[in-house]
Short mmCIF file of C-alpha atoms and ligand atoms in Angstrom, two decimals:
data_model
loop_
_atom_site.label_atom_id
_atom_site.label_comp_id
_atom_site.label_asym_id
_atom_site.label_seq_id
_atom_site.Cartn_x
_atom_site.Cartn_y
_atom_site.Cartn_z
CA MET Z 1 125.91 160.85 11.63
CA THR Z 2 123.47 163.57 10.69
CA ALA Z 3 120.79 161.60 8.82
CA PRO Z 4 117.71 160.92 10.96
CA LEU Z 5 117.67 157.66 12.87
CA ASP Z 6 115.10 155.00 12.04
CA LEU Z 7 113.15 153.97 15.12
CA TYR Z 8 110.87 150.93 14.82
CA GLY Z 9 108.19 150.33 17.44
CA SER Z 10 104.66 151.44 18.19
CA ASN Z 11 103.24 154.82 18.97
CA ILE Z 12 101.55 153.43 22.07
CA SER Z 13 104.57 151.50 23.37
CA TYR Z 14 106.18 152.13 26.73
CA PHE Z 15 109.82 151.86 25.68
CA THR Z 16 109.31 153.42 22.24
CA GLY Z 17 107.80 156.43 24.03
CA LYS Z 18 110.74 156.57 26.42
CA LEU Z 19 113.25 156.66 23.58
CA GLU Z 20 111.25 159.28 21.68
CA ASN Z 21 111.30 161.53 24.76
CA TYR Z 22 115.07 161.05 24.95
CA PHE Z 23 115.68 161.92 21.29
CA ARG Z 24 113.42 164.95 21.50
CA ILE Z 25 114.96 166.56 24.57
CA LYS Z 26 118.42 165.71 23.25
CA GLY Z 27 117.60 167.23 19.83
CA ILE Z 28 118.36 164.07 17.81
CA GLU Z 29 116.24 163.61 14.70
CA TYR Z 30 114.49 160.31 14.19
CA ARG Z 31 111.72 158.80 12.11
CA LEU Z 32 109.24 156.52 13.87
CA HIS Z 33 108.06 153.50 11.88
CA ALA Z 34 105.41 151.00 13.00
CA MET Z 35 106.77 147.46 13.25
CA ARG Z 36 104.92 145.17 10.84
CA PHE Z 37 104.42 141.53 11.77
CA PRO Z 38 105.28 138.81 11.16
CA GLY Z 39 108.21 139.99 8.97
CA ASP Z 40 109.78 142.57 11.31
CA GLY Z 41 109.58 140.22 14.29
CA LYS Z 42 111.73 137.58 12.59
CA ARG Z 43 114.18 140.14 11.30
CA ILE Z 44 114.63 141.74 14.73
CA GLN Z 45 115.16 138.38 16.40
CA ARG Z 46 117.85 137.64 13.80
CA GLU Z 47 119.60 141.02 13.95
CA LEU Z 48 119.46 141.59 17.70
CA GLY Z 49 119.12 138.18 19.35
CA VAL Z 50 115.66 138.74 20.84
CA PHE Z 51 112.44 140.32 19.68
CA GLN Z 52 111.45 143.46 21.57
CA MET Z 53 110.46 147.02 20.78
CA PRO Z 54 111.69 149.55 20.07
CA VAL Z 55 114.69 148.86 17.89
CA LEU Z 56 116.79 151.49 16.21
CA GLN Z 57 118.73 151.48 12.97
CA LEU Z 58 121.71 153.81 12.66
CA PRO Z 59 122.42 155.48 9.31
CA ASP Z 60 125.41 153.11 8.91
CA GLY Z 61 123.01 150.15 9.03
CA ARG Z 62 123.73 148.89 12.56
CA TRP Z 63 120.76 147.79 14.68
CA MET Z 64 120.35 148.64 18.35
CA THR Z 65 118.09 147.52 21.18
CA ASP Z 66 117.47 148.26 24.89
CA THR Z 67 116.60 151.86 25.67
CA THR Z 68 118.81 152.00 28.78
CA LYS Z 69 121.95 151.02 26.89
CA ILE Z 70 120.96 152.97 23.76
CA ILE Z 71 120.74 156.15 25.85
CA GLN Z 72 124.11 155.46 27.49
CA TRP Z 73 125.65 154.87 24.06
CA PHE Z 74 124.30 158.16 22.66
CA GLU Z 75 125.38 160.05 25.77
CA ALA Z 76 128.94 158.79 25.19
CA GLU Z 77 128.85 159.47 21.41
CA ARG Z 78 127.18 162.88 21.67
CA PRO Z 79 127.90 164.23 25.15
CA ALA Z 80 126.33 167.67 24.71
CA PRO Z 81 123.77 168.64 25.78
CA ALA Z 82 124.02 166.03 28.54
CA VAL Z 83 120.94 164.12 29.69
CA ILE Z 84 122.84 162.14 32.33
CA PRO Z 85 123.57 164.65 35.11
CA ALA Z 86 127.26 165.53 35.56
CA ASP Z 87 127.08 165.26 39.36
CA PRO Z 88 127.87 161.58 40.09
CA LEU Z 89 125.40 161.20 42.97
CA VAL Z 90 122.55 162.78 40.99
CA ALA Z 91 123.50 160.58 38.03
CA PHE Z 92 123.48 157.41 40.15
CA ILE Z 93 120.08 158.18 41.68
CA SER Z 94 118.80 158.95 38.17
CA PHE Z 95 119.93 155.50 36.93
CA LEU Z 96 118.20 153.90 39.90
CA LEU Z 97 114.96 155.79 39.20
CA GLU Z 98 115.20 154.98 35.48
CA ASP Z 99 115.50 151.29 36.28
CA TYR Z 100 112.61 151.45 38.77
CA ALA Z 101 110.41 153.16 36.18
CA ASP Z 102 111.42 150.68 33.44
CA GLU Z 103 110.97 147.49 35.38
CA TRP Z 104 108.55 148.08 38.28
CA LEU Z 105 106.13 150.72 36.99
CA TRP Z 106 105.72 148.43 33.97
CA ARG Z 107 103.49 146.29 36.22
CA PRO Z 108 100.77 148.89 37.03
CA ALA Z 109 101.05 150.33 33.50
CA MET Z 110 100.29 146.97 31.89
CA HIS Z 111 97.58 146.30 34.46
CA TYR Z 112 95.69 149.54 33.77
CA ARG Z 113 95.93 149.04 30.00
CA TRP Z 114 94.90 145.38 29.79
CA HIS Z 115 92.64 144.82 32.81
CA TYR Z 116 90.02 147.50 32.15
CA PRO Z 117 87.85 146.86 29.08
CA GLU Z 118 88.14 150.46 27.82
CA GLY Z 119 91.95 150.26 27.92
CA ALA Z 120 92.08 146.77 26.40
CA HIS Z 121 89.59 147.74 23.69
CA PHE Z 122 91.51 150.87 22.71
CA ALA Z 123 94.97 149.27 22.81
CA SER Z 124 94.08 146.01 21.06
CA ARG Z 125 92.32 147.87 18.24
CA HIS Z 126 95.26 150.25 17.87
CA LEU Z 127 97.95 147.55 17.96
CA ALA Z 128 96.08 145.21 15.60
CA ALA Z 129 95.82 147.99 13.02
CA GLU Z 130 99.37 149.22 13.57
CA HIS Z 131 101.19 145.89 13.47
CA PHE Z 132 98.97 143.32 11.74
CA ALA Z 133 97.40 145.30 8.90
CA SER Z 134 98.71 142.87 6.26
CA VAL Z 135 97.74 139.68 8.12
CA PRO Z 136 94.65 138.26 6.36
CA LEU Z 137 92.59 137.48 9.47
CA PRO Z 138 89.39 139.07 10.84
CA GLY Z 139 90.02 142.18 12.96
CA ALA Z 140 88.16 140.68 15.94
CA LEU Z 141 90.56 137.73 15.96
CA LYS Z 142 93.64 139.98 15.84
CA ARG Z 143 92.30 142.09 18.71
CA ALA Z 144 91.47 139.01 20.80
CA PHE Z 145 94.97 137.66 20.11
CA MET Z 146 96.55 140.91 21.33
CA ARG Z 147 94.50 140.97 24.54
CA HIS Z 148 95.30 137.34 25.29
CA ARG Z 149 99.01 137.75 24.50
CA GLN Z 150 99.47 140.81 26.68
CA ARG Z 151 97.42 139.50 29.62
CA SER Z 152 99.08 136.10 29.69
CA GLY Z 153 102.50 137.70 29.29
CA TYR Z 154 102.28 140.72 31.57
CA THR Z 155 99.25 140.83 33.87
CA THR Z 156 97.29 137.71 34.85
CA GLY Z 157 100.20 135.56 33.62
CA ASP Z 158 102.73 137.60 35.62
CA GLY Z 159 101.33 137.32 39.13
CA ILE Z 160 98.45 139.85 39.04
CA THR Z 161 95.28 138.32 40.51
CA ALA Z 162 91.92 139.58 41.79
CA ALA Z 163 93.45 139.44 45.28
CA ASN Z 164 96.29 141.87 44.57
CA ILE Z 165 94.81 144.33 42.05
CA ASP Z 166 94.33 146.92 44.80
CA GLY Z 167 97.98 146.53 45.72
CA VAL Z 168 99.09 147.00 42.10
CA GLU Z 169 96.92 150.10 41.72
CA ALA Z 170 98.26 151.45 45.02
CA ILE Z 171 101.76 151.58 43.45
CA PHE Z 172 100.37 154.07 40.92
CA LEU Z 173 98.21 156.05 43.33
CA ARG Z 174 101.03 156.55 45.86
CA LEU Z 175 103.35 157.57 43.04
CA LEU Z 176 100.88 160.17 41.77
CA GLY Z 177 100.72 161.78 45.21
CA GLN Z 178 104.51 161.93 45.38
CA LEU Z 179 104.92 163.28 41.85
CA GLN Z 180 102.15 165.85 42.22
CA ALA Z 181 103.96 167.25 45.27
CA ILE Z 182 107.26 167.33 43.37
CA PHE Z 183 105.88 169.00 40.22
CA GLU Z 184 104.04 171.62 42.27
CA GLN Z 185 107.53 172.69 43.39
CA ARG Z 186 109.67 172.42 40.28
CA PRO Z 187 109.40 171.53 36.58
CA PHE Z 188 111.47 168.30 36.48
CA LEU Z 189 112.35 165.49 38.87
CA MET Z 190 115.81 166.65 39.89
CA GLY Z 191 115.31 170.38 39.43
CA ALA Z 192 114.87 173.01 36.76
CA ARG Z 193 116.40 170.94 33.98
CA PRO Z 194 115.15 167.64 32.54
CA GLY Z 195 117.45 164.64 32.84
CA LEU Z 196 117.68 160.88 32.81
CA ALA Z 197 115.23 160.39 35.70
CA ASP Z 198 112.53 162.25 33.72
CA ILE Z 199 113.30 160.16 30.64
CA GLY Z 200 112.92 157.00 32.73
CA PHE Z 201 109.53 158.10 34.05
CA SER Z 202 108.38 159.06 30.56
CA GLY Z 203 108.23 155.29 29.79
CA PRO Z 204 105.26 154.52 32.04
CA PHE Z 205 103.67 157.95 31.72
CA PHE Z 206 103.90 159.14 28.13
CA ARG Z 207 102.35 156.18 26.29
CA HIS Z 208 100.54 154.46 29.17
CA PHE Z 209 99.33 156.30 32.27
CA ALA Z 210 98.76 159.59 30.44
CA LEU Z 211 97.17 157.89 27.43
CA ASP Z 212 95.07 154.92 28.62
CA PRO Z 213 91.55 156.01 29.58
CA VAL Z 214 91.40 154.79 33.20
CA PRO Z 215 94.75 156.07 34.55
CA LEU Z 216 94.50 159.27 32.48
CA GLU Z 217 91.26 160.23 34.19
CA ILE Z 218 92.83 159.51 37.61
CA ILE Z 219 95.77 161.77 36.71
CA ARG Z 220 93.45 164.53 35.47
CA GLN Z 221 91.49 164.50 38.70
CA HIS Z 222 94.26 163.91 41.22
CA ALA Z 223 97.59 164.92 39.74
CA PRO Z 224 97.23 167.65 37.10
CA ALA Z 225 100.83 168.81 37.70
CA VAL Z 226 101.94 165.36 36.51
CA LEU Z 227 99.98 165.76 33.28
CA GLU Z 228 101.66 169.12 32.78
CA TRP Z 229 105.08 167.51 33.32
CA VAL Z 230 104.35 164.84 30.68
CA ALA Z 231 103.66 167.55 28.09
CA ARG Z 232 106.46 169.81 29.33
CA LEU Z 233 109.05 167.06 28.90
CA TRP Z 234 107.81 166.31 25.38
CA ASN Z 235 108.04 169.99 24.52
CA THR Z 236 111.47 170.73 26.01
CA ARG Z 237 114.78 170.83 24.13
CA LEU Z 238 117.86 170.75 26.31
CA ALA Z 239 119.66 173.01 23.87
CA ASP Z 240 117.19 175.77 24.81
CA CYS Z 241 117.57 175.28 28.58
CA THR Z 242 119.58 177.95 30.29
CA THR Z 243 119.16 176.46 33.75
CA GLU Z 244 122.02 174.73 35.55
CA ALA Z 245 122.27 170.98 35.91
CA PRO Z 246 121.31 169.80 39.44
CA HIS Z 247 124.12 169.40 42.00
CA SER Z 248 122.14 167.57 44.67
CA VAL Z 249 119.25 165.17 45.05
CA PRO Z 250 116.14 167.00 46.28
CA ASP Z 251 114.85 165.73 49.66
CA ASP Z 252 111.44 164.69 48.33
CA ILE Z 253 113.09 162.20 45.95
CA GLY Z 254 113.55 160.23 49.18
CA LEU Z 255 109.89 159.16 49.01
CA LEU Z 256 110.47 157.61 45.59
CA LEU Z 257 113.58 155.87 46.94
CA GLU Z 258 111.49 154.42 49.74
CA GLU Z 259 109.27 152.80 47.11
CA VAL Z 260 112.35 151.41 45.38
CA GLY Z 261 113.59 149.95 48.67
CA SER Z 262 110.29 148.58 49.91
CA SER Z 263 108.85 147.17 46.69
CA TYR Z 264 111.11 147.06 43.63
CA LEU Z 265 114.30 145.76 45.25
CA PRO Z 266 112.51 143.04 47.28
CA TYR Z 267 110.86 141.92 44.02
CA LEU Z 268 114.28 141.88 42.28
CA ASN Z 269 115.71 139.75 45.09
CA ALA Z 270 112.86 137.24 44.85
CA ASN Z 271 113.43 137.14 41.08
CA VAL Z 272 117.15 136.41 41.63
CA ALA Z 273 116.21 133.53 43.94
CA ALA Z 274 113.77 132.16 41.33
CA VAL Z 275 116.30 132.35 38.50
CA ALA Z 276 118.98 130.72 40.70
CA ALA Z 277 116.55 127.90 41.50
CA GLY Z 278 115.46 127.54 37.84
CA GLN Z 279 111.86 128.36 38.80
CA GLN Z 280 110.13 129.95 35.84
CA GLN Z 281 107.29 131.25 38.02
CA PHE Z 282 107.50 132.35 41.62
CA ASP Z 283 105.45 133.79 44.46
CA VAL Z 284 106.59 136.94 46.19
CA GLN Z 285 105.25 139.05 49.02
CA VAL Z 286 106.00 142.75 48.54
CA GLY Z 287 104.90 144.73 51.60
CA ASN Z 288 101.33 143.57 52.14
CA VAL Z 289 100.80 142.54 48.51
CA ALA Z 290 101.20 138.88 47.52
CA TYR Z 291 102.02 138.04 43.89
CA ARG Z 292 101.33 134.45 42.84
CA GLY Z 293 103.00 133.02 39.77
CA ALA Z 294 105.15 135.99 38.73
CA ARG Z 295 107.33 135.16 35.72
CA TYR Z 296 111.05 135.02 36.24
CA SER Z 297 113.25 137.44 34.34
CA ARG Z 298 116.91 136.86 33.56
CA TYR Z 299 117.06 140.39 32.23
CA ARG Z 300 116.18 141.79 35.65
CA VAL Z 301 119.00 139.83 37.28
CA TRP Z 302 121.24 141.83 34.97
CA CYS Z 303 119.40 145.05 35.97
CA LEU Z 304 120.39 144.43 39.59
CA ALA Z 305 123.98 143.73 38.53
CA GLU Z 306 123.95 147.01 36.59
CA LEU Z 307 122.72 148.97 39.60
CA ARG Z 308 125.55 147.53 41.68
CA ARG Z 309 128.05 148.27 38.92
CA GLN Z 310 126.88 151.89 38.72
CA PHE Z 311 127.26 152.21 42.48
CA GLU Z 312 130.73 150.69 42.48
CA ALA Z 313 131.87 153.06 39.72
CA LEU Z 314 131.14 156.14 41.88
CA PRO Z 315 134.07 158.26 43.02
CA PRO Z 316 134.71 157.60 46.76
CA ALA Z 317 133.04 160.76 48.15
CA ALA Z 318 129.91 160.30 46.02
CA GLY Z 319 129.88 156.62 46.96
CA LEU Z 320 129.72 157.53 50.66
CA GLU Z 321 126.93 160.03 50.04
CA ALA Z 322 125.04 157.52 47.90
CA ARG Z 323 125.36 154.83 50.55
CA ALA Z 324 124.04 157.20 53.26
CA LEU Z 325 121.08 158.19 51.06
CA LEU Z 326 120.27 154.59 50.17
CA GLU Z 327 120.51 153.57 53.85
CA ARG Z 328 118.24 156.42 54.90
CA HIS Z 329 115.55 155.28 52.47
CA GLY Z 330 115.72 151.51 52.87
CA CYS Z 331 117.55 150.72 49.61
CA TRP Z 332 121.01 149.76 50.83
CA ALA Z 333 120.38 146.35 52.44
CA PRO Z 334 118.11 145.05 49.64
CA LEU Z 335 120.59 146.23 46.98
CA TRP Z 336 123.17 143.77 48.35
CA GLN Z 337 120.90 141.14 49.88
CA GLN Z 338 121.60 138.43 47.30
CA GLU Z 339 125.24 137.44 47.33
CA GLU Z 340 125.47 135.70 43.98
CA LEU Z 341 123.71 136.96 40.89
CA PRO Z 342 122.92 134.06 38.51
CA LEU Z 343 123.94 135.77 35.27
CA LEU Z 344 124.51 133.76 32.12
CA PRO Z 345 128.06 133.86 30.73
CA GLY Z 346 128.44 137.17 28.89
CA GLN Z 347 124.82 138.10 29.56
CA GLU Z 348 123.84 141.38 27.89
CA GLU Z 349 127.48 142.25 27.18
CA GLY Z 350 126.59 142.83 23.53
CA LEU Z 351 124.09 145.61 24.33
CA PRO Z 352 123.06 147.90 22.75
CA PHE Z 353 123.90 145.94 19.58
CA ARG Z 354 122.89 142.45 20.70
CA ALA Z 355 120.64 141.27 23.54
CA SER Z 356 120.88 137.95 25.38
CA THR Z 357 117.45 137.96 27.08
CA LYS Z 358 114.07 139.69 27.02
CA MET Z 359 112.63 141.68 29.89
CA VAL Z 360 110.25 138.91 30.90
CA GLY Z 361 111.26 135.35 30.12
CA THR Z 362 109.47 134.30 26.96
CA ASN Z 363 110.92 133.08 23.67
CA GLU Z 364 114.44 133.53 24.92
CA ARG Z 365 117.22 132.00 22.94
CA VAL Z 366 120.11 131.88 25.33
N1 LIG H 1 114.78 146.68 28.25
C1 LIG H 1 114.13 146.94 27.00
C2 LIG H 1 112.66 146.56 27.13
C3 LIG H 1 111.87 146.67 25.86
C4 LIG H 1 110.54 145.96 25.96
O1 LIG H 1 110.38 145.00 26.72
N2 LIG H 1 109.56 146.43 25.19
C5 LIG H 1 108.27 145.77 25.17
C6 LIG H 1 107.23 146.62 24.47
S1 LIG H 1 107.10 148.29 25.05
C7 LIG H 1 108.44 144.52 24.34
O2 LIG H 1 108.97 144.57 23.26
N3 LIG H 1 108.07 143.36 24.85
C8 LIG H 1 108.33 142.14 24.13
C9 LIG H 1 107.11 141.35 23.84
O3 LIG H 1 106.01 141.76 24.23
O4 LIG H 1 107.30 140.29 23.21
C10 LIG H 1 114.32 148.38 26.61
O5 LIG H 1 114.68 149.20 27.47
O6 LIG H 1 114.17 148.70 25.42
#
């Protein structure tokens, strides 16, 4: 499998950017193609079960989706140089941080892009030109469609209101303080070498926070070491790294774990309760921030099941260490709070070659 991979997505998309960072540090060649609608949308739905971006086509013709499972598949197929740390505890915490970045930082990233007119103007113009060039409609209509679609799907339609905007922005501002302190000390999240946790964080940062005008200016002013990390990751090849893989989780990662325990996991538990009750929208209080009318996500029920599965697969000694670390930072109890996870039969078992559900519950065919 030496021919370049064909990656279909957008060059301002969260998960496309995450996968590009993975392929680059791993040294895997790919060609990025812009998805063209409506044709590509229908084809992707047919080939993969749901429409989402990015999707990947292997040289043998097979289609793949879901960056988390795509990365795990490539790590198994091409183990060296490894992106998933060899130390089982570091690997487990990296999976947890990847999931947190994928699913929870998505919220402030979408907010900053679509709430502020300069972000919405830039992104809707870019996406309309990238994806709808051949659709014979006026540009203003395509841009208005994009703004409406993204807001009703991911911001105002997913529980973000005037009353909780400060709370959503606080997720980002706290994170910047934590990451600035980390990257003043070392080049990557777990140490001297980039790994899965960095790839996870590249999703929200590479094509959103460090690109969209409003968050980019905040990063420039308040967290320049984070901006450096974004570029450093993009410019690093693991094959050139002579540094050792990390053997322990640095203490300051504990602050990120506290965010996972106090905001992401409580949200996941409320989502489980909503899915179990068949409620397509739900209200949830996360710390002092109240979300009204958040959209349920079957996919994120599976994310919680995956986190538990990763924990249960740890060798006994690493499992004890992981439990102690999770307890210390408020993640242990919420990880197990819901007894039953309302998964669909066989849900996501076809990944990365077939998906059962989308990240947020629209247009699912289950
Ligand atoms: N879990 C998926 C999530 C992919 C995803 O949700 N991508 C967004 C764009 S960056 C998307 O396609 N959303 C579907 C839509 O807006 O209809 C992954 O890791 O690839």
